[in-house]
Amino acid sequence: MKNILITGGAGFIGSNLALSLIKKGYSITVLDNLSEQIHGKEIYNSYLYKSIFGKLNFIRGDVTNREDWMKSLVGQDAVIHLAAETGTGQSMYQIYKYANVNIVGTAILLDILANSKHTIKIIIVASSRAIYGEGRYSCSIHGDVYPATREAIDLENGNYECKCPLCGREIVPLSTHEDSKISPQSIYGISKYNQEQLFLIAGKSLNIPAVAFRFQNVYGPGQSLSNPYTGILSVFSTQIKNNHTINIFEDGKESRDFIYIDDVVKAIILGLENEKANFNVYNVGTGKPVSVLEIANSLIALYDSKVKISLCGNFRIGDIRHNYADLTNINRDLNFDPEYQFNTGIVRFVNWVNSQNVKEDMFSKSINELKKRGLFK
């Protein structure tokens, strides 16, 4: 297996993956539409595009276009499908766009594999922790539970933590394993679950090994500093660089699992090269939660900034409270352990941001879009 097609290969994860695979001797083709939201207005001058320019076969095209797929698949041995719309909040009002790119774009690929001659031997898709919604929790009475979507009235009254769906008691977040309840709370989460199910079911019927990776919050050098819809580290960094107050939703104690880009690349390559991964789904994270308030304070300290933090108490419809990964399966099958914990990865990220030009803070614009639609309270 030598030739690999990476969709979204000019994006954050894709460009880093492409460069790593080239170093390992693979021949890489990238299919990417160079979205302005990710690459900025001067798309060919973007950090991500320039990192791969001239090092691989680049096709500017769209995964919703069958002809672009057909052209890109010629002579390929594997497809790593990363191209997707990725903003959770944005997905709640750009519903057609997210369904079309994420679900229909994936269906076109699989339809081609089902009905045309090809040389594909394995297919890998990027899924997301968003498919779980709220993660797994422990109730002192009922054991493992999966709380329902938090009610707006509770959030408005400052009751942010999840409650046991059976008795209403306080519950403690646990690591979420792959067999946990699937309960997406955003259009984005629904679309990612559809993607992985399409891959796994079609892969089995076509006898093409398929692998899905459920990424936690990916961060690191190269993450878009101009896209206000994804990447809390990028959003906070841009606010700090513009000397803007950091407005933290809820009470800042909500937590996520942050996985460094190099570890994400390592996981994908392990899935590509290890047959134990075939037809399986894996969480990719560190297995350790970090609160949003901790992130903000860490960034302010590392940038040596004096910007203020405001615990505004606002919230977004569709946001979850806690989620972090159980890594038992990926460790057992692929011997995957994250190399970078958050306290080391964030330093590398900050050093990279300090080498970049300051970007305009677009976060308030994205919030206004949510407000207009009643998705931000």
Short mmCIF file of C-alpha atoms in Angstrom, two decimals, residues 131-133 178 180-184 193 196 214:
data_model
loop_
_atom_site.label_atom_id
_atom_site.label_comp_id
_atom_site.label_asym_id
_atom_site.label_seq_id
_atom_site.Cartn_x
_atom_site.Cartn_y
_atom_site.Cartn_z
CA ILE A 131 -21.56 11.87 18.82
CA TYR A 132 -21.79 11.03 22.54
CA GLY A 133 -23.37 14.32 23.58
CA GLU A 178 -16.84 3.44 22.69
CA SER A 180 -21.27 4.44 25.72
CA LYS A 181 -24.67 5.76 24.71
CA ILE A 182 -24.72 7.66 21.43
CA SER A 183 -26.67 10.88 21.98
CA PRO A 184 -25.48 13.76 19.80
CA TYR A 193 -22.18 9.58 13.58
CA GLU A 196 -18.83 6.61 10.69
CA ARG A 214 -13.66 9.65 17.42
#
